[in-house]
CSV table of C-alpha atoms in Angstrom, one decimal:
chain,number,residue,atom,x,y,z
A,712,MET,CA,48.5,115.2,176.4
A,713,ALA,CA,46.9,119.2,175.6
A,714,ILE,CA,49.9,120.3,174.1
A,715,PHE,CA,50.1,117.4,171.6
A,716,ASN,CA,46.4,118.3,170.3
A,717,ILE,CA,46.9,121.9,170.2
A,718,VAL,CA,50.2,121.2,167.7
A,719,LYS,CA,47.8,118.8,166.3
A,720,VAL,CA,45.4,121.7,165.8
A,721,HIS,CA,48.1,123.8,164.6
A,722,LEU,CA,49.5,121.4,162.1
A,723,ALA,CA,46.0,120.5,160.6
A,724,THR,CA,45.2,124.0,160.2
A,725,ALA,CA,48.6,125.0,158.7
A,726,GLY,CA,48.1,122.7,156.4
A,727,LEU,CA,44.8,123.6,155.6
A,728,CYS,CA,45.9,126.9,155.0
A,729,ILE,CA,48.7,125.6,152.4
A,730,VAL,CA,46.6,123.6,150.6
A,731,VAL,CA,43.8,126.2,150.1
A,732,SER,CA,46.3,128.4,148.8
A,733,ILE,CA,48.0,126.5,146.5
A,734,LEU,CA,45.0,124.9,144.7
A,735,PRO,CA,44.2,128.1,142.9
A,736,VAL,CA,47.7,129.1,141.7
A,737,LEU,CA,47.7,125.2,140.6
A,738,VAL,CA,44.7,125.6,138.7
A,739,LEU,CA,45.9,128.6,136.7
A,740,ALA,CA,49.2,126.8,136.0
A,741,PHE,CA,47.7,124.0,134.4
A,742,ASN,CA,45.2,126.3,132.6
A,743,TRP,CA,48.3,127.8,131.0
A,744,LEU,CA,50.4,124.8,130.2
A,745,LYS,CA,47.6,122.5,129.4
A,746,LYS,CA,47.9,124.0,125.5
A,747,LYS,CA,51.5,123.5,125.5
A,748,SER,CA,52.6,120.1,125.2
A,749,ALA,CA,51.4,116.6,126.0
A,750,VAL,CA,53.5,116.4,129.0
A,751,THR,CA,51.5,119.1,131.1
A,752,ARG,CA,48.4,117.0,130.0
A,753,TRP,CA,49.9,114.0,131.8
A,754,LEU,CA,51.0,116.0,134.5
A,755,ALA,CA,47.3,117.3,135.0
A,756,ILE,CA,46.1,114.0,134.9
A,757,ILE,CA,48.5,112.6,137.8
A,758,ILE,CA,48.8,115.7,139.9
A,759,MET,CA,45.6,117.3,139.9
A,760,PRO,CA,43.0,114.4,141.2
A,761,ALA,CA,45.7,113.6,143.8
A,762,ILE,CA,45.7,117.2,144.7
A,763,LEU,CA,41.7,117.8,144.9
A,764,SER,CA,41.5,114.4,147.0
A,765,VAL,CA,43.8,115.8,149.5
A,766,THR,CA,42.1,119.4,149.7
A,767,TRP,CA,38.8,117.6,149.9
A,768,TYR,CA,39.7,115.1,152.4
A,769,ILE,CA,41.6,117.6,154.4
A,770,LEU,CA,38.6,120.4,154.2
A,771,PHE,CA,36.2,117.7,155.4
A,772,HIS,CA,38.1,115.9,158.3
A,773,ASN,CA,38.9,119.5,160.0
A,774,ILE,CA,35.5,121.2,159.3
A,775,LEU,CA,34.0,118.0,160.6
A,776,CYS,CA,35.6,118.6,163.5
A,777,TYR,CA,34.5,121.7,164.8
A,778,VAL,CA,31.1,122.1,163.8
A,779,SER,CA,27.9,120.8,165.5
A,780,PHE,CA,25.6,120.4,161.5
A,781,LYS,CA,27.5,117.8,160.6
A,782,LEU,CA,24.9,116.4,158.6
A,783,GLY,CA,24.9,119.3,156.3
A,784,ILE,CA,28.7,119.4,155.8
A,785,ILE,CA,28.5,115.8,155.2
A,786,VAL,CA,25.8,116.7,152.2
A,787,LEU,CA,27.8,119.1,151.2
A,788,PHE,CA,31.2,117.4,150.9
A,789,GLY,CA,29.5,114.6,149.4
A,790,LEU,CA,28.1,116.6,146.5
A,791,ILE,CA,31.2,118.2,145.9
A,792,LEU,CA,32.7,115.1,145.8
A,793,LEU,CA,30.5,114.2,142.9
A,794,VAL,CA,31.7,117.0,140.4
A,795,MET,CA,35.2,118.2,142.0
A,796,ASP,CA,36.7,116.0,139.5
A,797,LEU,CA,34.7,116.4,136.3
A,798,PRO,CA,37.1,119.3,134.6
A,799,VAL,CA,40.1,117.0,135.0
A,800,ALA,CA,38.1,114.1,133.1
A,801,VAL,CA,36.7,116.6,130.2
A,802,VAL,CA,40.2,118.5,130.1
A,803,ALA,CA,42.8,116.1,130.5
A,804,ILE,CA,41.7,112.7,130.2
A,805,GLY,CA,38.9,113.5,127.7
A,806,GLN,CA,41.1,114.8,125.2
A,807,MET,CA,43.8,111.8,124.9
A,808,GLN,CA,43.9,110.2,121.8
A,809,ASN,CA,46.4,107.5,122.6
A,810,TRP,CA,44.7,104.2,123.4
A,811,LEU,CA,47.2,103.2,126.2
A,812,GLY,CA,47.4,106.1,127.8
A,813,ARG,CA,43.5,106.2,127.6
A,814,LEU,CA,43.5,103.0,129.7
A,815,ILE,CA,46.1,104.0,132.1
A,816,ALA,CA,44.7,107.5,132.8
A,817,ALA,CA,41.4,106.1,133.5
A,818,CYS,CA,42.7,103.5,135.6
A,819,TYR,CA,44.7,105.9,137.7
A,820,PHE,CA,41.5,108.4,138.1
A,821,ASP,CA,39.4,105.8,139.5
A,822,THR,CA,42.2,104.8,142.1
A,823,VAL,CA,42.6,108.4,143.3
A,824,LEU,CA,38.7,108.9,143.8
A,825,LEU,CA,38.7,105.8,145.7
A,826,SER,CA,40.9,107.5,148.2
A,827,SER,CA,37.6,109.4,149.3
A,828,THR,CA,36.8,106.2,151.5
A,829,ALA,CA,40.0,107.0,153.7
A,830,ILE,CA,37.4,109.4,155.9
A,831,GLU,CA,36.6,108.4,159.1
A,832,LEU,CA,32.6,108.6,159.8
A,833,LYS,CA,30.3,106.7,162.0
A,834,PRO,CA,28.8,103.9,160.2
A,835,GLN,CA,25.2,105.2,160.0
A,836,GLY,CA,23.1,106.9,157.9
A,837,ILE,CA,24.1,109.1,155.1
A,838,ASN,CA,27.8,108.8,156.4
A,839,VAL,CA,27.7,105.5,154.7
A,840,LEU,CA,27.4,106.7,150.9
A,841,ILE,CA,30.9,108.4,151.5
A,842,SER,CA,32.7,105.7,153.7
A,843,SER,CA,31.6,102.8,151.8
A,844,GLY,CA,32.8,104.8,148.8
A,845,LEU,CA,29.4,104.4,146.7
A,846,MET,CA,29.2,108.4,146.1
A,847,ALA,CA,33.0,108.0,144.9
A,848,GLY,CA,31.5,105.3,142.4
A,849,VAL,CA,28.7,107.7,141.5
A,850,ALA,CA,31.4,110.5,140.7
A,851,ALA,CA,33.5,107.8,138.5
A,852,PHE,CA,30.3,107.4,136.3
A,853,LEU,CA,29.5,110.3,135.9
A,854,ALA,CA,32.9,111.4,134.7
A,855,ALA,CA,33.1,107.9,133.0
A,856,MET,CA,30.2,109.2,130.7
A,857,LEU,CA,31.9,112.4,130.2
A,858,ILE,CA,34.8,110.7,129.1
A,859,ALA,CA,33.4,108.9,126.9
A,860,LYS,CA,31.7,111.4,124.7
A,861,CYS,CA,34.9,113.3,124.5
A,862,TRP,CA,36.7,110.2,122.8
A,863,GLY,CA,33.5,109.7,120.5
A,864,PHE,CA,31.5,107.3,121.9
A,865,SER,CA,27.5,107.4,123.3
A,866,PHE,CA,26.1,105.9,126.1
A,867,ASN,CA,23.6,103.6,123.9
A,868,PRO,CA,23.0,100.0,126.0
A,869,ASP,CA,21.7,98.7,122.8
A,870,LEU,CA,20.1,95.7,124.1
A,871,LYS,CA,18.3,94.1,121.5
A,872,TRP,CA,18.4,90.0,121.6
A,873,GLN,CA,20.2,88.8,118.6
A,874,LYS,CA,21.9,85.2,118.2
A,875,SER,CA,24.5,84.7,116.4
A,876,SER,CA,25.2,81.7,113.3
A,877,ASN,CA,26.9,79.3,116.1
A,878,TRP,CA,24.8,79.8,118.8
A,879,SER,CA,24.3,77.0,121.4
A,880,ASN,CA,21.3,76.7,123.7
A,881,VAL,CA,23.5,74.2,125.7
A,882,THR,CA,26.5,76.6,126.1
A,883,PHE,CA,23.7,79.5,127.2
A,884,ILE,CA,22.6,77.4,129.5
A,885,LEU,CA,25.7,75.9,131.2
A,886,LEU,CA,27.3,79.4,131.6
A,887,LEU,CA,24.2,80.5,133.3
A,888,LEU,CA,24.2,78.0,135.8
A,889,PHE,CA,28.5,78.1,136.1
A,890,CYS,CA,27.6,81.8,137.0
A,891,ILE,CA,24.9,81.1,139.4
A,892,VAL,CA,27.2,78.2,141.7
A,893,PHE,CA,30.2,80.6,141.3
A,894,ALA,CA,28.1,83.5,142.8
A,895,PHE,CA,26.6,81.0,145.4
A,896,TRP,CA,30.4,79.6,145.9
A,897,ALA,CA,32.3,83.0,146.3
A,898,GLU,CA,29.9,84.4,148.5
A,899,PHE,CA,28.5,81.3,151.3
A,900,CYS,CA,31.4,78.8,150.6
A,901,GLU,CA,34.9,80.4,150.6
A,902,LYS,CA,35.3,80.9,154.2
A,903,GLY,CA,35.7,77.3,155.2
A,904,ASN,CA,38.6,76.0,157.2
A,905,ASN,CA,39.2,72.9,155.0
A,906,LEU,CA,38.2,71.7,151.5
A,907,VAL,CA,35.0,70.2,152.6
A,908,GLU,CA,33.8,72.9,154.5
A,909,ILE,CA,35.0,75.3,151.2
A,910,LEU,CA,33.0,73.3,148.8
A,911,PHE,CA,29.9,72.1,151.0
A,912,LYS,CA,29.3,73.9,153.8
A,913,PRO,CA,27.9,77.5,153.3
A,914,ASP,CA,27.7,79.9,155.8
A,915,PHE,CA,24.6,82.0,155.5
A,916,GLY,CA,25.7,84.9,157.4
A,917,PRO,CA,25.6,87.4,154.5
A,918,LEU,CA,22.2,87.0,154.3
A,919,LYS,CA,21.5,89.5,157.1
A,920,PRO,CA,22.8,92.8,155.1
A,921,THR,CA,23.1,96.0,157.0
A,922,TRP,CA,23.0,99.4,155.1
A,923,ALA,CA,26.8,99.7,155.3
A,924,SER,CA,27.4,95.8,153.5
A,925,PHE,CA,24.8,97.1,150.8
A,926,CYS,CA,26.5,100.4,150.2
A,927,ARG,CA,29.5,98.5,150.1
A,928,ALA,CA,28.0,95.6,147.5
A,929,LEU,CA,26.5,98.7,145.5
A,930,GLU,CA,29.8,100.7,145.1
A,931,ALA,CA,31.5,97.7,144.0
A,932,GLY,CA,29.1,97.2,141.2
A,933,VAL,CA,29.2,101.0,139.8
A,934,PHE,CA,32.5,101.5,140.5
A,935,GLU,CA,34.4,98.4,139.1
A,936,GLU,CA,32.1,98.1,136.1
A,937,THR,CA,32.5,101.9,135.1
A,938,ASN,CA,36.3,101.3,135.5
A,939,ARG,CA,35.8,98.2,133.3
A,940,TYR,CA,33.6,100.3,130.2
A,941,LEU,CA,36.4,102.7,130.4
A,942,THR,CA,39.0,100.1,129.8
A,943,ILE,CA,36.9,98.4,127.3
A,944,LEU,CA,36.4,102.0,125.2
A,945,ALA,CA,40.3,102.4,125.3
A,946,LEU,CA,41.3,99.0,124.2
A,947,ILE,CA,38.4,97.9,121.1
A,948,VAL,CA,39.9,101.6,120.0
A,949,GLY,CA,43.4,100.5,120.7
A,950,PHE,CA,42.9,97.4,118.8
A,951,ALA,CA,40.4,98.3,116.2
A,952,ASN,CA,42.4,96.9,113.0
A,953,SER,CA,42.7,93.5,114.3
A,954,LYS,CA,40.0,90.8,113.7
A,955,TYR,CA,40.7,89.6,117.3
A,956,ARG,CA,39.8,93.0,119.1
A,957,VAL,CA,36.9,91.2,120.7
A,958,GLN,CA,38.7,88.7,122.0
A,959,ILE,CA,42.1,91.2,122.9
A,960,THR,CA,39.7,93.5,124.8
A,961,VAL,CA,37.7,91.1,126.7
A,962,ILE,CA,40.8,88.9,127.6
A,963,VAL,CA,43.2,92.4,128.4
A,964,SER,CA,40.4,94.2,130.2
A,965,ALA,CA,39.8,91.4,132.8
A,966,VAL,CA,43.5,91.3,133.5
A,967,VAL,CA,43.5,94.8,134.2
A,968,PHE,CA,40.1,94.6,136.1
A,969,GLY,CA,41.7,92.2,138.0
A,970,LEU,CA,45.2,94.3,139.0
A,971,CYS,CA,43.2,97.1,140.1
A,972,ILE,CA,41.1,95.1,142.5
A,973,LEU,CA,44.3,93.6,143.8
A,974,LEU,CA,46.0,97.3,144.2
A,975,ILE,CA,42.9,98.9,145.9
C-alpha cells in the first residue's frame, strides 16, 4: 500500500508538471492561430476550456492535499474559477457570428465549467460554494454578460409591464396557478411509490434545508438560466427574419435547455 501511495503521488506530480508546462505553449499557439481561420477558433473553444478546467482541478487537488491552510487555497482557487475562462469567452465565443455556432459554443462552454463540481471537498462552509457548482454558475454568469456584449447585446432587464391587445386575466391567473401547483408537486410529491402517493401524499422533508441544498438550488437557478439566456440570444438572432421568431426561440431554447439538463 505504501508503494502504491508513493507511485500515486509521483504520477500526480508528473501530471501536474506536464499540465503546467504545456499550458503556456498552448496559450501562445492559440494566440497566434486565432487570426488564421475559423477552424482554429473552434479548436480554442473546444480545447482551451477543457485544458483550463483540467489544470484547475489538478492544481487544486494536489495543492490541497499537501497544505495546512486549506481555507486560503479554497478561496484562491474559487476566485481563479471565476475568471479563468473569461479570455476564451471574449476572444473565441464572443467573436462568433453564426447563430448555430454561438448556440453550440455556449452550451459546451457551460457544460465544461460544471466539471469543477467533480472536486471532492467536505460539504461544509465555503467548500460548498465550489462543490455545489455555485462558483461555476457565477463564473458562467460573468462570462455570459461579456459574451452577450461582444454579440452586440447589453444587459437591460426592461421590466416595464405592458399588456398586449389580446391580454387575458383568466389565462394569466390559470398560468400562475399551474406554476404554483407544478412547483409544489415537483418538489414535494414526485417521490411516492404509487400514483396516489405521488399525487396526494407530499413529503415535506425538503422543507428542512441545509447550506449545501441551498447552494445547489441557487446554482441551478443561476447556471441554468444563464445558459438559457445565451441560448435565447443566439436563437433570436438566427430567426430574426421569421415572423415566428419568438415562438421558435421559446420552443427550441426549451428543448436545448432540457437536453442540457439530461446531459449534465
